[in-house]
Coordinates of C-alpha atoms and ligand atoms in Angstrom, one line a residue:
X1 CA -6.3 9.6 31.5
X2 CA -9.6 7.8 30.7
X3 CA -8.2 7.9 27.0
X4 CA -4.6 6.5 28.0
X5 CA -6.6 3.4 29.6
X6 CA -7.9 2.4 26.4
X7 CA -4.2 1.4 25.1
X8 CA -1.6 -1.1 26.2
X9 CA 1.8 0.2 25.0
X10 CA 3.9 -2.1 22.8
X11 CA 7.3 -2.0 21.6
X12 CA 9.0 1.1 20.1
X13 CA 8.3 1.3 16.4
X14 CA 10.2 4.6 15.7
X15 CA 11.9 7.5 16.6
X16 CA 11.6 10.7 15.1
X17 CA 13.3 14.1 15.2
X18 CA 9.9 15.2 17.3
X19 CA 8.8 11.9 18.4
X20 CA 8.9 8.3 19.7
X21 CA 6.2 5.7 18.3
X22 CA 5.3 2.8 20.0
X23 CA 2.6 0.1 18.9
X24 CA -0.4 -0.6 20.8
X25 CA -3.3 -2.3 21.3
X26 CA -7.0 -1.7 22.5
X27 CA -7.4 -2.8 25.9
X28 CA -10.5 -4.1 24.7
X29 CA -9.8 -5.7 21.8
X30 CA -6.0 -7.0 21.3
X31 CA -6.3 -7.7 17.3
X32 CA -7.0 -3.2 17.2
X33 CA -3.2 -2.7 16.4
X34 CA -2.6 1.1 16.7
X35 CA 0.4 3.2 16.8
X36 CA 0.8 5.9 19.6
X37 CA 2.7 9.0 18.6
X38 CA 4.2 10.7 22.0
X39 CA 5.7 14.1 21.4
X40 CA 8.8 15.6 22.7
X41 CA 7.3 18.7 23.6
X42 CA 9.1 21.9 23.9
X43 CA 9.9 23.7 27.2
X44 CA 7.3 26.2 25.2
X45 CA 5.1 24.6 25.2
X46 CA 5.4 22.9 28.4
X47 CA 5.4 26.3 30.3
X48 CA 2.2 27.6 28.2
X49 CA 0.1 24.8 27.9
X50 CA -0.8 23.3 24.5
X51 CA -3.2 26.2 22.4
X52 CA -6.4 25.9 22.0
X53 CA -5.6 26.8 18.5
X54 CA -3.4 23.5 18.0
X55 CA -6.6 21.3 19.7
X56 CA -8.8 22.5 17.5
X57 CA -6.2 21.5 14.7
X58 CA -6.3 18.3 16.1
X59 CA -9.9 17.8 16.5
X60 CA -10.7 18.8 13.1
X61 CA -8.3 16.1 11.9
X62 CA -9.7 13.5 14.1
X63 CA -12.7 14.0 12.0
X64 CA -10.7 14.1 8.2
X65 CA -11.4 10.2 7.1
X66 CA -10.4 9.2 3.6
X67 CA -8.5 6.2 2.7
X68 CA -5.4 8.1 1.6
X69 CA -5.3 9.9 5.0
X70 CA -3.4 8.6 8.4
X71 CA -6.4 8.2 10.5
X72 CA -6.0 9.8 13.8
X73 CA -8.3 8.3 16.1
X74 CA -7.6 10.2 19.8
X75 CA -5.3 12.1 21.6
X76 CA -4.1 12.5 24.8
X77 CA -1.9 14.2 27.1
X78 CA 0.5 12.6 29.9
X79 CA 2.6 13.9 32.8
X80 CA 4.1 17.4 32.2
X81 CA 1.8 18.0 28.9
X82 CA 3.3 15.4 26.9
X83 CA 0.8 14.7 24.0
X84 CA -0.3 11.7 22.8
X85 CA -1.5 10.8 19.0
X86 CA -3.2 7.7 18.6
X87 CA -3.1 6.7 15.0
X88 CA -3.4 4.1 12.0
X89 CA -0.9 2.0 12.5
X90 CA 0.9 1.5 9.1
X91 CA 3.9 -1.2 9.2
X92 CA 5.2 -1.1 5.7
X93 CA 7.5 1.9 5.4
X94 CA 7.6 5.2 3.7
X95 CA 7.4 6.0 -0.3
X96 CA 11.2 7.3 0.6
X97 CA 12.5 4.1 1.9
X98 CA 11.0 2.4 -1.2
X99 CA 12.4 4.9 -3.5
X100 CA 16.1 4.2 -2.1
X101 CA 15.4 0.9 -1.9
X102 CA 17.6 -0.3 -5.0
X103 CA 16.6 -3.6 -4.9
X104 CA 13.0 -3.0 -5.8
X105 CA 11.8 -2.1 -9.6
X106 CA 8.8 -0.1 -10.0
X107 CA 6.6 0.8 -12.9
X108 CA 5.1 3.6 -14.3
X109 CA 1.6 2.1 -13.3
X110 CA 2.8 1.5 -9.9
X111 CA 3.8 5.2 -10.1
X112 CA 0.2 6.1 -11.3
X113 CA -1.5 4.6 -8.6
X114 CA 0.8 5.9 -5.5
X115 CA 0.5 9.5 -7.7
X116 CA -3.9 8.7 -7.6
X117 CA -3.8 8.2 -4.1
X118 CA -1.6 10.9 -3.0
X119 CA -4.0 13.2 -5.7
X120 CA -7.1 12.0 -3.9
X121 CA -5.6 13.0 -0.5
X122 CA -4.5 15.9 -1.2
X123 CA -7.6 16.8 -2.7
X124 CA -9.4 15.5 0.4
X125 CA -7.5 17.9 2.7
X126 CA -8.4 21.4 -0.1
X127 CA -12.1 20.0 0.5
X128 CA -12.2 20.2 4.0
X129 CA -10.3 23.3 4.1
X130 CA -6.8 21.5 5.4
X131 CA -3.5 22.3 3.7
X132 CA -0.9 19.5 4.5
X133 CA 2.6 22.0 3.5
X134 CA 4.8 19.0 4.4
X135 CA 4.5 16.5 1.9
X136 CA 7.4 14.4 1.1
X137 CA 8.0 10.8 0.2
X138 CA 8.9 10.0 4.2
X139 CA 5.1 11.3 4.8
X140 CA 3.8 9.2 2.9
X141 CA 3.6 5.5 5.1
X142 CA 1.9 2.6 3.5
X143 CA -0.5 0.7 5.0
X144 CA -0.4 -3.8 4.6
X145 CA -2.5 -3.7 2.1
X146 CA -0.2 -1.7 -0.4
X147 CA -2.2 1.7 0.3
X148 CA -0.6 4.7 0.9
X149 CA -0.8 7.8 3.4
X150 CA -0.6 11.2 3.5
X151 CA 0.6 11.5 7.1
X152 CA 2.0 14.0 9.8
X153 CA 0.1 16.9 9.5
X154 CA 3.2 19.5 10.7
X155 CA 0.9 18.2 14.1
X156 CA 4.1 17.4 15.9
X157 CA 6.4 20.8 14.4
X158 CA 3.9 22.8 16.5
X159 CA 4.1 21.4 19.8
X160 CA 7.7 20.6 19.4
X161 CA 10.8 22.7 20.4
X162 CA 11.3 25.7 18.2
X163 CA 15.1 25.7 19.3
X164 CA 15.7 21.9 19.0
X165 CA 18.6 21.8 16.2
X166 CA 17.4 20.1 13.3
X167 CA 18.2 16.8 11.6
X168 CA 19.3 17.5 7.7
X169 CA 15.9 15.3 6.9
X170 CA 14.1 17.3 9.0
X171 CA 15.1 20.5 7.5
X172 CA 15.0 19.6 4.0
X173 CA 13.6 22.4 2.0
X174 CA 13.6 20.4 -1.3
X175 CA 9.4 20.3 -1.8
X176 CA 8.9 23.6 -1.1
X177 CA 7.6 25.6 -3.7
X178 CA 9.1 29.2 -5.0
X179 CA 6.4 31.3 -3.6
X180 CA 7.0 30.3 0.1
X181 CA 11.3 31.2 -0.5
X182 CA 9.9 34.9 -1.6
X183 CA 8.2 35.1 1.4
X184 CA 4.2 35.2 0.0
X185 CA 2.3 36.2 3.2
X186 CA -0.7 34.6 1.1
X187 CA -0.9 31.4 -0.3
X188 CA -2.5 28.8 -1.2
X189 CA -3.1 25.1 -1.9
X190 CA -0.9 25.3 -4.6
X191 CA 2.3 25.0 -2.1
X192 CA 0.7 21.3 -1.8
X193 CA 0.5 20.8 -5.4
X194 CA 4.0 21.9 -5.4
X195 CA 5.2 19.3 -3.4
X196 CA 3.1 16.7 -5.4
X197 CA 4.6 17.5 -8.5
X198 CA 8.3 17.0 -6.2
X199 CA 6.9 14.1 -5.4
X200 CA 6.2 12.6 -8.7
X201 CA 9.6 13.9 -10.5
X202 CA 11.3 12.1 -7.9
X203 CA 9.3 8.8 -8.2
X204 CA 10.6 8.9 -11.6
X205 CA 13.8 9.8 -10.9
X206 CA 14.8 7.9 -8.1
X207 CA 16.6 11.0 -6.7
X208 CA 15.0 14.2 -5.6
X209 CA 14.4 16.8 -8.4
X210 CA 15.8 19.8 -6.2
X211 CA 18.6 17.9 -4.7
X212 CA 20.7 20.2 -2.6
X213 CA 22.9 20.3 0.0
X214 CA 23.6 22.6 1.8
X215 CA 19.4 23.5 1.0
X216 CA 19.5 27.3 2.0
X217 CA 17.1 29.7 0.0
X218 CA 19.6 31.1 -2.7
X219 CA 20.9 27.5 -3.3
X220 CA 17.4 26.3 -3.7
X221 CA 16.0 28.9 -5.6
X222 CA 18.9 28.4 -7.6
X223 CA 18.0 24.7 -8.6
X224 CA 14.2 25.9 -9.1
X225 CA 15.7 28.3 -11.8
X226 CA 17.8 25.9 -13.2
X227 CA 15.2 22.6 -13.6
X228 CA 11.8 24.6 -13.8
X229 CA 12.6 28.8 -14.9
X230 CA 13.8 31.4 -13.5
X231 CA 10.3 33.4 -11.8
X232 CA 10.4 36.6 -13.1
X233 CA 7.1 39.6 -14.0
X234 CA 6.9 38.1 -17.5
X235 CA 6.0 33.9 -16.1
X236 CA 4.7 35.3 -12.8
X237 CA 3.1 38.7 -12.5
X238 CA 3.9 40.5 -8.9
X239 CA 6.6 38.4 -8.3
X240 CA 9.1 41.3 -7.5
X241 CA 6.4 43.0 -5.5
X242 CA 6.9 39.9 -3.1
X243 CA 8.7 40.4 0.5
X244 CA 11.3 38.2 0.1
X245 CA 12.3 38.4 -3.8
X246 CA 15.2 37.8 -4.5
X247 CA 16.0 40.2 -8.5
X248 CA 18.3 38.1 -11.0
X249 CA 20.1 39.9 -13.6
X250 CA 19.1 39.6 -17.0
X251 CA 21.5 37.4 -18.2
X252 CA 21.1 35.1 -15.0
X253 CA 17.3 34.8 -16.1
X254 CA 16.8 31.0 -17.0
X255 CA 14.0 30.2 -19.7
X256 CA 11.4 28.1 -18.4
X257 CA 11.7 24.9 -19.6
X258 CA 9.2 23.9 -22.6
X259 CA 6.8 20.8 -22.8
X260 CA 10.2 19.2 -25.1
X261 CA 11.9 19.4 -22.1
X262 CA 9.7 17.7 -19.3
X263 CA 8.9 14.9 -21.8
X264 CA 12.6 14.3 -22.5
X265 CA 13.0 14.1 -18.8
X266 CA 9.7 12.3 -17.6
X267 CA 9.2 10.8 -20.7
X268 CA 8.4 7.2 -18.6
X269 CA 5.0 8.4 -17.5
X270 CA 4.1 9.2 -21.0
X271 CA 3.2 12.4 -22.8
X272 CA 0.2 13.1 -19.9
X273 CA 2.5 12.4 -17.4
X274 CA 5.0 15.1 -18.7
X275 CA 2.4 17.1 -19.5
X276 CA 0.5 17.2 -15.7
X277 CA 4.0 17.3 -14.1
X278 CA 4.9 20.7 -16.0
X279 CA 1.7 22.1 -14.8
X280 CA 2.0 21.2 -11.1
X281 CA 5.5 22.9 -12.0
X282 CA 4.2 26.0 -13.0
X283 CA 6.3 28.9 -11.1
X284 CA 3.2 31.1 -10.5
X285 CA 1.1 29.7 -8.0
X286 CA -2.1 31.0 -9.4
X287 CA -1.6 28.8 -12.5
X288 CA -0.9 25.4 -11.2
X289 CA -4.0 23.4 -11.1
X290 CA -5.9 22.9 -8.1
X291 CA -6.0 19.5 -6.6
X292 CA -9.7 18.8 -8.1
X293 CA -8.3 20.0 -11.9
X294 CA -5.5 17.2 -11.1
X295 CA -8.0 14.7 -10.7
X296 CA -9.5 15.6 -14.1
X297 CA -6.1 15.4 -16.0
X298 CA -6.1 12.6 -18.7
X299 CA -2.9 11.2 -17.3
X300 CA -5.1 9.4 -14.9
X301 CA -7.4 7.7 -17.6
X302 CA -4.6 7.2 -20.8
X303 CA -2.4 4.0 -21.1
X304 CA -1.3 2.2 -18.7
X305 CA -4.2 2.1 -16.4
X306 CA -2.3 1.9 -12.8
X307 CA -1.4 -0.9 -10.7
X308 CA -4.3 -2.4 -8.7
X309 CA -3.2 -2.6 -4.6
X310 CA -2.2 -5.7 -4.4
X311 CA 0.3 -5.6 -7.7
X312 CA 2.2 -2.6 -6.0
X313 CA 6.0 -3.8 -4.7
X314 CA 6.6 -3.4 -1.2
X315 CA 9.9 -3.4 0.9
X316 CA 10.9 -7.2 2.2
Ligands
ADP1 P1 8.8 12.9 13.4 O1 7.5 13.6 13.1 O2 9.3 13.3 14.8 O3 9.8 13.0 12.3 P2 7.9 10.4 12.5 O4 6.5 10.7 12.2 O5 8.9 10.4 11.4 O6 8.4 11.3 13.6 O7 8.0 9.0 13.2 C1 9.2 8.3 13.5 C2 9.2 6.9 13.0 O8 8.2 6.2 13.7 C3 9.0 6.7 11.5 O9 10.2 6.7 10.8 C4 8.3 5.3 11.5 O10 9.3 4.3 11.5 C5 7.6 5.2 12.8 N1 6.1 5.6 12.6 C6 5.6 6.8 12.6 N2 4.3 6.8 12.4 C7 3.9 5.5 12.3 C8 2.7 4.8 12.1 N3 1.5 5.4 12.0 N4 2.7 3.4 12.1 C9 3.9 2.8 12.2 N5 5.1 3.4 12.3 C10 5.1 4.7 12.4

């Protein structure tokens, strides 16, 4: 309650499948603009009290401070358990909103520096021991001066209602990588890197690179197969031994697609480009780079050098 005191609510910025956001301000000092993140929490939840496993979560991401990173700065709970995330506020939209957004041109140096950042985040979280397993161009919220960040931390799919039905957006299974449909019971930050390469593809694209509706987990491992390989013992060793493999026959087995391919493809972002996207593409997790061999990949340092903060478009 001492917490809630601190704030004075604002008006609504948001609505969410799990959550309204409203702006606010420090009591204490007005110009403190935050946004307050108030989950619908599920009957669950409500009944069994939020886990001490879930505030510990919390805490340890109230201490994860990096640029790229939403910064969450409290939480608290209300009447009947409802929690309360006090975070960065961060005005300008999403990367997905600016991807749709037809009326705004990017370049492949504005498409090196959002890929820097979200690299450096990502890497961030691997440091500390944090994997994200949600990122997705509407995670990605940019900040007013052109920055962008990795935000929700899968923090509000935990307290929420595990029976609420689900919004398509919500559900979308399209940056989720091939070990996670076969049902690995280990893994690893490489689901993350996964969804950065997902990310990237579809900067360049425009349009998301496993694009499917309706996205169940044949359908989607059928557009895996067809745009990166089919994952079989030969590109992946122990693949079959995994719980939920799925066996193709033979002559359903899709090469995996060569360097020629990707460049063909992704050939804006240059031959590194190409070349870093088909490794964060590689179908066995244990041989996509980690997000610290990312940061080493030329991409970052050959031609052209990315777009400095303050060059990068922005929605109206
Ligand atoms: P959910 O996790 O339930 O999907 P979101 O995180 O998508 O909820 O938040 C819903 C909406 O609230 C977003 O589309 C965005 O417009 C707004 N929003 C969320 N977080 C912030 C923030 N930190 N600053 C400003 N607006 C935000």
């Amino acid at each position: 309650d001492q917490e809630r005191r601190k704030y004075v609510k604002g008006k609504k910025l948001g609505s969410g499948q799990y959550a309204d956001v409203f702006s606010a301000h420090l009591v204490s000092d007005p110009t403190q603009l935050v946004a307050i993140k108030k989950i619908k929490v599920g009957p669950e939840v409500q009944e069994m009290g939020i886990s001490h496993d879930s505030l510990r979560e919390i805490k340890f991401l109230q201490e994860l401070s990096h640029p790229n990173i939403i910064r969450l700065f409290s939480v608290f709970s209300t009447k009947n358990q409802n929690l309360n995330l006090v975070l960065e506020q961060l005005p300008q939209g999403d990367l997905m909103k600016l991807i749709q957004d037809t009326t705004i041109d990017y370049s492949p140096s504005d498409i090196k520096a959002w890929m820097s950042m979200l690299s450096r985040a990502v890497w961030f979280c691997h440091q500390n021991f944090v994997l994200h397993r949600d990122i997705k161009p509407n995670n990605l919220l940019i900040a007013a001066n052109g920055e962008i960040k990795l935000a929700d931390f899968g923090l509000a799919r935990s307290f929420a209602d595990p029976h609420a039905p689900m919004t398509y957006n919500v559900i979308t299974k399209w940056y989720r990588p091939p070990e996670l449909y076969y049902q690995a019971n280990f893994y690893s930050g490489a689901v993350d890197i996964w969804s950065v390469g997902c990310v990237f593809a579809e900067l360049v694209l425009r349009w998301p690179l496993f694009h499917c509706m309706p996205d169940g987990d044949l359908a989607m491992l059928g557009m895996i197969s067809d745009k990166v390989g089919t994952p079989t013992e030969d590109n992946w060793p122990g693949v079959s031994k995994l719980r939920g493999y799925v066996p193709v026959a033979k002559e359903d087995v899709t090469p995996v697609k060569r360097r020629a391919d990707w460049e063909a493809n992704f050939g804006t972002v240059g031959t590194t480009g190409a070349d870093l996207l088909m490794q964060m593409f590689a179908l066995d997790p244990r041989k996509r780079p980690t997000a610290a061999q990312v940061l080493e990949h030329h991409y970052w340092t050959s031609d052209p050098r990315p777009s400095r903060l303050d060059q990068l478009p922005r929605q109206g």
